[in-house]
Amino acid sequence: MPSYAKDPRCIAMSEALIPLLRRACPDGAGGYGGYYQVNLDDEEAVGLGGVELIRAAMRKAAKQLGWKVTTLGWIGTRNGTMVAVQDTREVPDEHRAVVDAAMNDKLRAALHKVWGEPGPAPVQRGSVPLMTQEFRAAVAPSAI
């Protein structure tokens, strides 16, 4: 697998991703607990340089924020191409309650959708469709 570290597309994409990843962390969590996922059409992902370039850019941006990262990328899923990055650092005690509450909110929103509960879904900050929309705007050829 080629290294994308010095690829100008990777560098530009990672710089565009830094503010998005920063915002993906729960408010009051000191920059811990971040997770960012985008679901793109397969052709769109290829047009941006492919899943591996997108993963490399996410990894590079996350590391610049001090995250210890896990990334994943799959092409051809039910949702097209899925690429994600997660901060896997141990959360300090002073931020643990905030990170846990944010994780519980995401879980509640997902279960609400899966179970088809009536009424509006709980507010979910940082939904995948919103992250994907932000990503597209940030890495559009005119933005980079």
CSV table of N, CA and C in Angstrom, one decimal:
chain,number,residue,atom,x,y,z
A,1,MET,N,0.8,-1.2,0.0
A,1,MET,CA,0.0,0.0,0.0
A,1,MET,C,0.9,1.2,0.0
A,2,PRO,N,0.6,2.2,-0.9
A,2,PRO,CA,1.5,3.4,-1.0
A,2,PRO,C,1.2,4.3,0.2
A,3,SER,N,2.2,5.1,0.6
A,3,SER,CA,2.1,6.1,1.6
A,3,SER,C,1.5,7.3,1.0
A,4,TYR,N,0.5,7.9,1.7
A,4,TYR,CA,-0.1,9.1,1.3
A,4,TYR,C,0.4,10.3,2.1
A,5,ALA,N,1.3,10.1,3.0
A,5,ALA,CA,1.7,11.2,3.9
A,5,ALA,C,2.1,12.5,3.2
A,6,LYS,N,2.8,12.4,2.1
A,6,LYS,CA,3.3,13.6,1.4
A,6,LYS,C,2.5,13.9,0.1
A,7,ASP,N,1.4,13.1,-0.1
A,7,ASP,CA,0.5,13.4,-1.2
A,7,ASP,C,-0.2,14.7,-1.0
A,8,PRO,N,-0.1,15.7,-1.9
A,8,PRO,CA,-0.7,17.0,-1.7
A,8,PRO,C,-2.3,16.9,-1.5
A,9,ARG,N,-2.9,15.9,-2.1
A,9,ARG,CA,-4.4,15.7,-1.9
A,9,ARG,C,-4.6,15.3,-0.4
A,10,CYS,N,-3.8,14.4,0.1
A,10,CYS,CA,-3.9,14.0,1.5
A,10,CYS,C,-3.7,15.2,2.5
A,11,ILE,N,-2.6,15.9,2.2
A,11,ILE,CA,-2.3,17.1,3.1
A,11,ILE,C,-3.4,18.1,3.1
A,12,ALA,N,-3.9,18.4,1.9
A,12,ALA,CA,-5.0,19.4,1.8
A,12,ALA,C,-6.3,18.9,2.5
A,13,MET,N,-6.6,17.6,2.3
A,13,MET,CA,-7.8,17.0,2.9
A,13,MET,C,-7.7,17.0,4.4
A,14,SER,N,-6.5,16.6,4.9
A,14,SER,CA,-6.3,16.6,6.3
A,14,SER,C,-6.4,17.9,7.0
A,15,GLU,N,-5.9,19.0,6.3
A,15,GLU,CA,-6.1,20.3,6.8
A,15,GLU,C,-7.5,20.8,6.9
A,16,ALA,N,-8.3,20.4,5.9
A,16,ALA,CA,-9.7,20.7,5.9
A,16,ALA,C,-10.5,19.9,6.9
A,17,LEU,N,-10.0,18.8,7.3
A,17,LEU,CA,-10.7,17.9,8.3
A,17,LEU,C,-10.4,18.3,9.7
A,18,ILE,N,-9.3,19.0,10.0
A,18,ILE,CA,-9.0,19.3,11.4
A,18,ILE,C,-10.1,20.0,12.1
A,19,PRO,N,-10.7,21.0,11.6
A,19,PRO,CA,-11.8,21.7,12.4
A,19,PRO,C,-13.1,20.8,12.5
A,20,LEU,N,-13.3,19.9,11.5
A,20,LEU,CA,-14.4,19.0,11.6
A,20,LEU,C,-14.2,18.0,12.7
A,21,LEU,N,-13.0,17.4,12.8
A,21,LEU,CA,-12.7,16.4,13.8
A,21,LEU,C,-12.8,17.1,15.2
A,22,ARG,N,-12.3,18.3,15.3
A,22,ARG,CA,-12.3,19.0,16.6
A,22,ARG,C,-13.8,19.2,17.0
A,23,ARG,N,-14.7,19.6,16.1
A,23,ARG,CA,-16.1,19.7,16.5
A,23,ARG,C,-16.8,18.4,16.8
A,24,ALA,N,-16.2,17.3,16.3
A,24,ALA,CA,-16.8,16.0,16.6
A,24,ALA,C,-16.6,15.5,18.0
A,25,CYS,N,-15.8,16.2,18.7
A,25,CYS,CA,-15.6,15.8,20.2
A,25,CYS,C,-16.7,16.5,21.0
A,26,PRO,N,-17.2,15.8,22.0
A,26,PRO,CA,-18.3,16.3,22.8
A,26,PRO,C,-17.9,17.6,23.4
A,27,ASP,N,-18.8,18.6,23.6
A,27,ASP,CA,-18.5,19.8,24.3
A,27,ASP,C,-18.1,19.5,25.7
A,28,GLY,N,-17.1,20.2,26.2
A,28,GLY,CA,-16.6,20.0,27.5
A,28,GLY,C,-15.8,18.7,27.8
A,29,ALA,N,-15.4,18.0,26.7
A,29,ALA,CA,-14.7,16.8,26.9
A,29,ALA,C,-13.2,17.0,26.7
A,30,GLY,N,-12.7,18.2,26.6
A,30,GLY,CA,-11.3,18.4,26.5
A,30,GLY,C,-10.6,17.8,25.2
A,31,GLY,N,-11.4,17.7,24.2
A,31,GLY,CA,-10.9,17.1,22.9
A,31,GLY,C,-10.9,15.6,22.9
A,32,TYR,N,-11.4,14.9,23.9
A,32,TYR,CA,-11.5,13.5,23.9
A,32,TYR,C,-12.8,13.0,23.4
A,33,GLY,N,-12.8,11.7,23.0
A,33,GLY,CA,-14.1,11.1,22.6
A,33,GLY,C,-14.6,11.4,21.2
A,34,GLY,N,-13.7,11.8,20.3
A,34,GLY,CA,-14.1,12.2,19.0
A,34,GLY,C,-14.3,10.9,18.1
A,35,TYR,N,-15.2,11.1,17.2
A,35,TYR,CA,-15.5,10.0,16.2
A,35,TYR,C,-16.1,10.8,15.0
A,36,TYR,N,-15.6,10.4,13.8
A,36,TYR,CA,-16.0,11.0,12.6
A,36,TYR,C,-16.2,10.0,11.5
A,37,GLN,N,-17.4,9.9,10.9
A,37,GLN,CA,-17.7,9.0,9.9
A,37,GLN,C,-18.3,9.6,8.7
A,38,VAL,N,-18.0,9.2,7.5
A,38,VAL,CA,-18.6,9.7,6.3
A,38,VAL,C,-19.0,8.5,5.4
A,39,ASN,N,-20.2,8.6,4.8
A,39,ASN,CA,-20.7,7.7,3.9
A,39,ASN,C,-20.8,8.3,2.5
A,40,LEU,N,-20.0,7.9,1.6
A,40,LEU,CA,-20.0,8.5,0.2
A,40,LEU,C,-20.4,7.5,-0.8
A,41,ASP,N,-20.9,8.0,-1.9
A,41,ASP,CA,-21.1,7.1,-3.1
A,41,ASP,C,-19.7,6.6,-3.5
A,42,ASP,N,-19.7,5.3,-3.9
A,42,ASP,CA,-18.4,4.7,-4.3
A,42,ASP,C,-17.6,5.6,-5.3
A,43,GLU,N,-18.3,6.1,-6.3
A,43,GLU,CA,-17.7,6.9,-7.4
A,43,GLU,C,-17.2,8.2,-6.8
A,44,GLU,N,-17.9,8.7,-5.9
A,44,GLU,CA,-17.5,10.0,-5.2
A,44,GLU,C,-16.2,9.8,-4.5
A,45,ALA,N,-16.1,8.6,-3.7
A,45,ALA,CA,-14.9,8.3,-3.0
A,45,ALA,C,-13.7,8.1,-3.9
A,46,VAL,N,-13.9,7.4,-5.0
A,46,VAL,CA,-12.8,7.3,-6.0
A,46,VAL,C,-12.4,8.6,-6.6
A,47,GLY,N,-13.3,9.5,-6.8
A,47,GLY,CA,-13.0,10.8,-7.4
A,47,GLY,C,-12.2,11.7,-6.4
A,48,LEU,N,-12.3,11.4,-5.1
A,48,LEU,CA,-11.6,12.1,-4.1
A,48,LEU,C,-10.2,11.5,-3.8
A,49,GLY,N,-9.9,10.4,-4.5
A,49,GLY,CA,-8.6,9.8,-4.3
A,49,GLY,C,-8.7,8.3,-3.8
A,50,GLY,N,-9.9,7.9,-3.5
A,50,GLY,CA,-10.0,6.5,-3.0
A,50,GLY,C,-10.1,6.4,-1.5
A,51,VAL,N,-10.6,5.3,-1.0
A,51,VAL,CA,-10.8,5.1,0.4
A,51,VAL,C,-9.6,5.2,1.2
A,52,GLU,N,-8.5,4.7,0.7
A,52,GLU,CA,-7.2,4.7,1.4
A,52,GLU,C,-6.7,6.1,1.6
A,53,LEU,N,-6.8,6.9,0.6
A,53,LEU,CA,-6.4,8.3,0.7
A,53,LEU,C,-7.2,9.1,1.7
A,54,ILE,N,-8.5,8.8,1.7
A,54,ILE,CA,-9.4,9.5,2.6
A,54,ILE,C,-9.1,9.0,4.1
A,55,ARG,N,-8.9,7.7,4.2
A,55,ARG,CA,-8.5,7.2,5.6
A,55,ARG,C,-7.2,7.8,6.0
A,56,ALA,N,-6.2,7.9,5.1
A,56,ALA,CA,-4.9,8.5,5.5
A,56,ALA,C,-5.1,10.0,5.9
A,57,ALA,N,-6.0,10.7,5.2
A,57,ALA,CA,-6.2,12.1,5.5
A,57,ALA,C,-6.9,12.2,6.9
A,58,MET,N,-7.8,11.4,7.2
A,58,MET,CA,-8.5,11.4,8.5
A,58,MET,C,-7.5,11.1,9.6
A,59,ARG,N,-6.7,10.1,9.4
A,59,ARG,CA,-5.7,9.7,10.3
A,59,ARG,C,-4.7,10.8,10.6
A,60,LYS,N,-4.2,11.5,9.5
A,60,LYS,CA,-3.3,12.6,9.7
A,60,LYS,C,-3.9,13.7,10.5
A,61,ALA,N,-5.1,14.1,10.1
A,61,ALA,CA,-5.8,15.2,10.8
A,61,ALA,C,-6.0,14.8,12.3
A,62,ALA,N,-6.4,13.6,12.6
A,62,ALA,CA,-6.7,13.2,14.0
A,62,ALA,C,-5.4,13.2,14.8
A,63,LYS,N,-4.3,12.7,14.2
A,63,LYS,CA,-3.1,12.7,14.9
A,63,LYS,C,-2.6,14.1,15.2
A,64,GLN,N,-2.9,15.1,14.3
A,64,GLN,CA,-2.5,16.5,14.6
A,64,GLN,C,-3.3,17.0,15.8
A,65,LEU,N,-4.4,16.4,16.1
A,65,LEU,CA,-5.2,16.9,17.2
A,65,LEU,C,-4.8,16.1,18.5
A,66,GLY,N,-3.8,15.2,18.4
A,66,GLY,CA,-3.4,14.4,19.5
A,66,GLY,C,-4.1,13.1,19.8
A,67,TRP,N,-5.0,12.8,18.8
A,67,TRP,CA,-5.8,11.5,19.0
A,67,TRP,C,-4.9,10.3,18.8
A,68,LYS,N,-5.2,9.3,19.5
A,68,LYS,CA,-4.7,7.9,19.2
A,68,LYS,C,-5.8,7.3,18.4
A,69,VAL,N,-5.5,6.9,17.2
A,69,VAL,CA,-6.6,6.7,16.2
A,69,VAL,C,-6.8,5.2,15.8
A,70,THR,N,-8.0,4.9,15.5
A,70,THR,CA,-8.4,3.7,14.8
A,70,THR,C,-9.2,4.2,13.6
A,71,THR,N,-8.8,3.8,12.4
A,71,THR,CA,-9.6,4.2,11.2
A,71,THR,C,-10.1,2.9,10.5
A,72,LEU,N,-11.1,3.1,9.7
A,72,LEU,CA,-11.6,2.0,8.9
A,72,LEU,C,-12.2,2.6,7.6
A,73,GLY,N,-12.2,1.8,6.6
A,73,GLY,CA,-12.7,2.2,5.4
A,73,GLY,C,-13.2,1.0,4.6
A,74,TRP,N,-14.4,1.1,4.1
A,74,TRP,CA,-15.0,0.0,3.3
A,74,TRP,C,-15.6,0.6,2.1
A,75,ILE,N,-15.4,0.0,0.9
A,75,ILE,CA,-16.0,0.4,-0.3
A,75,ILE,C,-17.1,-0.6,-0.6
A,76,GLY,N,-18.2,-0.2,-1.2
A,76,GLY,CA,-19.2,-1.2,-1.7
A,76,GLY,C,-20.1,-1.7,-0.6
A,77,THR,N,-20.3,-0.9,0.5
A,77,THR,CA,-21.2,-1.3,1.6
A,77,THR,C,-22.7,-0.9,1.1
A,78,ARG,N,-23.6,-1.3,1.9
A,78,ARG,CA,-25.0,-0.9,1.7
A,78,ARG,C,-25.2,0.6,1.5
A,79,ASN,N,-24.3,1.4,2.2
A,79,ASN,CA,-24.3,2.8,2.2
A,79,ASN,C,-23.3,3.4,1.2
A,80,GLY,N,-22.7,2.6,0.4
A,80,GLY,CA,-21.6,3.1,-0.5
A,80,GLY,C,-20.3,2.9,0.2
A,81,THR,N,-19.4,3.9,0.2
A,81,THR,CA,-18.1,3.8,0.8
A,81,THR,C,-18.3,4.5,2.2
A,82,MET,N,-17.8,3.8,3.2
A,82,MET,CA,-17.8,4.3,4.6
A,82,MET,C,-16.4,4.4,5.1
A,83,VAL,N,-16.1,5.6,5.6
A,83,VAL,CA,-14.7,5.8,6.1
A,83,VAL,C,-14.9,6.5,7.5
A,84,ALA,N,-14.2,6.0,8.5
A,84,ALA,CA,-14.3,6.6,9.8
A,84,ALA,C,-13.0,6.6,10.6
A,85,VAL,N,-12.9,7.6,11.5
A,85,VAL,CA,-11.8,7.7,12.4
A,85,VAL,C,-12.3,7.8,13.8
A,86,GLN,N,-11.7,7.2,14.8
A,86,GLN,CA,-12.1,7.3,16.2
A,86,GLN,C,-10.9,7.6,17.1
A,87,ASP,N,-11.1,8.4,18.1
A,87,ASP,CA,-10.1,8.7,19.1
A,87,ASP,C,-10.2,7.6,20.1
A,88,THR,N,-9.1,6.8,20.3
A,88,THR,CA,-9.1,5.7,21.2
A,88,THR,C,-8.3,5.9,22.5
A,89,ARG,N,-8.0,7.2,22.7
A,89,ARG,CA,-7.2,7.5,23.9
A,89,ARG,C,-8.1,7.2,25.2
A,90,GLU,N,-7.4,6.9,26.3
A,90,GLU,CA,-8.1,6.7,27.5
A,90,GLU,C,-8.6,8.1,28.0
A,91,VAL,N,-9.9,8.2,28.3
A,91,VAL,CA,-10.4,9.5,28.7
A,91,VAL,C,-10.1,9.8,30.1
A,92,PRO,N,-9.5,10.9,30.4
A,92,PRO,CA,-9.2,11.3,31.8
A,92,PRO,C,-10.6,11.4,32.7
A,93,ASP,N,-10.5,11.1,33.9
A,93,ASP,CA,-11.6,11.1,34.8
A,93,ASP,C,-12.4,12.4,34.7
A,94,GLU,N,-11.8,13.5,34.6
A,94,GLU,CA,-12.5,14.8,34.6
A,94,GLU,C,-13.4,15.0,33.4
A,95,HIS,N,-13.1,14.2,32.3
A,95,HIS,CA,-13.9,14.3,31.1
A,95,HIS,C,-14.8,13.0,30.9
A,96,ARG,N,-14.6,12.0,31.7
A,96,ARG,CA,-15.3,10.8,31.5
A,96,ARG,C,-16.9,10.9,31.5
A,97,ALA,N,-17.4,11.7,32.4
A,97,ALA,CA,-18.9,11.8,32.4
A,97,ALA,C,-19.4,12.5,31.1
A,98,VAL,N,-18.8,13.4,30.6
A,98,VAL,CA,-19.2,14.1,29.4
A,98,VAL,C,-19.1,13.2,28.2
A,99,VAL,N,-18.0,12.5,28.1
A,99,VAL,CA,-17.8,11.5,26.9
A,99,VAL,C,-18.9,10.4,27.0
A,100,ASP,N,-19.1,9.9,28.2
A,100,ASP,CA,-20.1,8.8,28.4
A,100,ASP,C,-21.5,9.3,28.1
A,101,ALA,N,-21.8,10.5,28.5
A,101,ALA,CA,-23.2,11.0,28.2
A,101,ALA,C,-23.4,11.2,26.7
A,102,ALA,N,-22.3,11.7,26.0
A,102,ALA,CA,-22.4,11.8,24.6
A,102,ALA,C,-22.6,10.5,23.9
A,103,MET,N,-21.9,9.5,24.4
A,103,MET,CA,-22.0,8.1,23.8
A,103,MET,C,-23.4,7.6,24.0
A,104,ASN,N,-24.0,7.8,25.2
A,104,ASN,CA,-25.3,7.4,25.6
A,104,ASN,C,-26.4,8.0,24.7
A,105,ASP,N,-26.2,9.3,24.4
A,105,ASP,CA,-27.1,10.1,23.5
A,105,ASP,C,-27.1,9.5,22.1
A,106,LYS,N,-25.9,9.1,21.6
A,106,LYS,CA,-25.9,8.5,20.3
A,106,LYS,C,-26.5,7.1,20.3
A,107,LEU,N,-26.3,6.4,21.3
A,107,LEU,CA,-26.9,5.1,21.4
A,107,LEU,C,-28.4,5.2,21.5
A,108,ARG,N,-28.9,6.1,22.3
A,108,ARG,CA,-30.4,6.3,22.4
A,108,ARG,C,-31.0,6.7,21.1
A,109,ALA,N,-30.3,7.6,20.4
A,109,ALA,CA,-30.8,8.0,19.0
A,109,ALA,C,-30.9,6.8,18.1
A,110,ALA,N,-29.8,6.0,18.1
A,110,ALA,CA,-29.8,4.8,17.2
A,110,ALA,C,-30.9,3.8,17.6
A,111,LEU,N,-31.0,3.6,18.8
A,111,LEU,CA,-32.1,2.6,19.2
A,111,LEU,C,-33.5,3.1,18.9
A,112,HIS,N,-33.7,4.4,19.1
A,112,HIS,CA,-35.0,5.0,18.7
A,112,HIS,C,-35.3,4.8,17.3
A,113,LYS,N,-34.3,4.9,16.4
A,113,LYS,CA,-34.5,4.7,15.0
A,113,LYS,C,-34.7,3.2,14.7
A,114,VAL,N,-33.9,2.3,15.3
A,114,VAL,CA,-34.0,0.9,15.0
A,114,VAL,C,-35.4,0.3,15.5
A,115,TRP,N,-35.8,0.8,16.7
A,115,TRP,CA,-37.0,0.3,17.2
A,115,TRP,C,-38.3,0.9,16.7
A,116,GLY,N,-38.1,2.0,15.9
A,116,GLY,CA,-39.2,2.7,15.3
A,116,GLY,C,-40.1,3.3,16.3
A,117,GLU,N,-39.5,3.9,17.4
A,117,GLU,CA,-40.4,4.5,18.4
A,117,GLU,C,-41.1,5.7,17.9
A,118,PRO,N,-42.3,5.9,18.3
A,118,PRO,CA,-43.0,7.1,17.9
A,118,PRO,C,-42.4,8.4,18.4
A,119,GLY,N,-42.7,9.5,17.8
A,119,GLY,CA,-42.2,10.8,18.3
A,119,GLY,C,-40.9,11.1,17.7
A,120,PRO,N,-40.5,12.3,17.9
A,120,PRO,CA,-39.2,12.7,17.4
A,120,PRO,C,-38.0,12.0,18.0
A,121,ALA,N,-37.0,11.7,17.2
A,121,ALA,CA,-35.8,11.1,17.7
A,121,ALA,C,-35.1,12.0,18.7
A,122,PRO,N,-34.4,11.5,19.7
A,122,PRO,CA,-33.6,12.4,20.5
A,122,PRO,C,-32.6,13.1,19.7
A,123,VAL,N,-32.2,14.3,20.1
A,123,VAL,CA,-31.3,15.1,19.4
A,123,VAL,C,-29.9,14.4,19.4
A,124,GLN,N,-29.4,14.3,18.2
A,124,GLN,CA,-28.1,13.6,18.0
A,124,GLN,C,-27.1,14.5,17.4
A,125,ARG,N,-26.2,15.0,18.2
A,125,ARG,CA,-25.2,15.8,17.6
A,125,ARG,C,-24.2,15.0,16.8
A,126,GLY,N,-23.8,15.5,15.7
A,126,GLY,CA,-22.8,14.8,14.9
A,126,GLY,C,-23.3,13.5,14.2
A,127,SER,N,-24.5,13.6,13.6
A,127,SER,CA,-25.0,12.4,12.9
A,127,SER,C,-24.2,12.2,11.6
A,128,VAL,N,-24.1,11.0,11.2
A,128,VAL,CA,-23.3,10.6,10.0
A,128,VAL,C,-23.8,11.4,8.7
A,129,PRO,N,-25.1,11.6,8.5
A,129,PRO,CA,-25.4,12.4,7.3
A,129,PRO,C,-24.9,13.8,7.4
A,130,LEU,N,-24.9,14.4,8.6
A,130,LEU,CA,-24.4,15.8,8.8
A,130,LEU,C,-22.9,15.8,8.6
A,131,MET,N,-22.2,14.8,9.2
A,131,MET,CA,-20.7,14.7,9.0
A,131,MET,C,-20.4,14.6,7.6
A,132,THR,N,-21.1,13.8,6.8
A,132,THR,CA,-20.9,13.5,5.4
A,132,THR,C,-21.1,14.8,4.6
A,133,GLN,N,-22.1,15.6,5.0
A,133,GLN,CA,-22.4,16.8,4.3
A,133,GLN,C,-21.3,17.8,4.6
A,134,GLU,N,-20.8,17.9,5.8
A,134,GLU,CA,-19.7,18.8,6.2
A,134,GLU,C,-18.4,18.4,5.5
A,135,PHE,N,-18.2,17.1,5.4
A,135,PHE,CA,-17.0,16.6,4.7
A,135,PHE,C,-17.0,17.0,3.3
A,136,ARG,N,-18.1,16.8,2.6
A,136,ARG,CA,-18.2,17.1,1.2
A,136,ARG,C,-17.9,18.6,0.9
A,137,ALA,N,-18.5,19.4,1.8
A,137,ALA,CA,-18.2,20.9,1.6
A,137,ALA,C,-16.8,21.2,1.9
A,138,ALA,N,-16.2,20.6,2.9
A,138,ALA,CA,-14.8,20.9,3.3
A,138,ALA,C,-13.8,20.5,2.2
A,139,VAL,N,-14.0,19.3,1.6
A,139,VAL,CA,-13.0,18.8,0.7
A,139,VAL,C,-13.4,18.9,-0.8
A,140,ALA,N,-14.4,19.7,-1.1
A,140,ALA,CA,-14.8,19.9,-2.5
A,140,ALA,C,-13.6,20.6,-3.2
A,141,PRO,N,-13.4,20.3,-4.4
A,141,PRO,CA,-12.2,20.8,-5.2
A,141,PRO,C,-12.1,22.3,-5.0
A,142,SER,N,-13.2,23.0,-4.9
A,142,SER,CA,-13.1,24.5,-4.8
A,142,SER,C,-12.7,24.9,-3.4
A,143,ALA,N,-12.9,24.0,-2.4
A,143,ALA,CA,-12.5,24.3,-1.0
A,143,ALA,C,-11.1,24.0,-0.7
A,144,ILE,N,-10.5,23.1,-1.5
A,144,ILE,CA,-9.1,22.7,-1.2
A,144,ILE,C,-8.1,23.4,-2.1
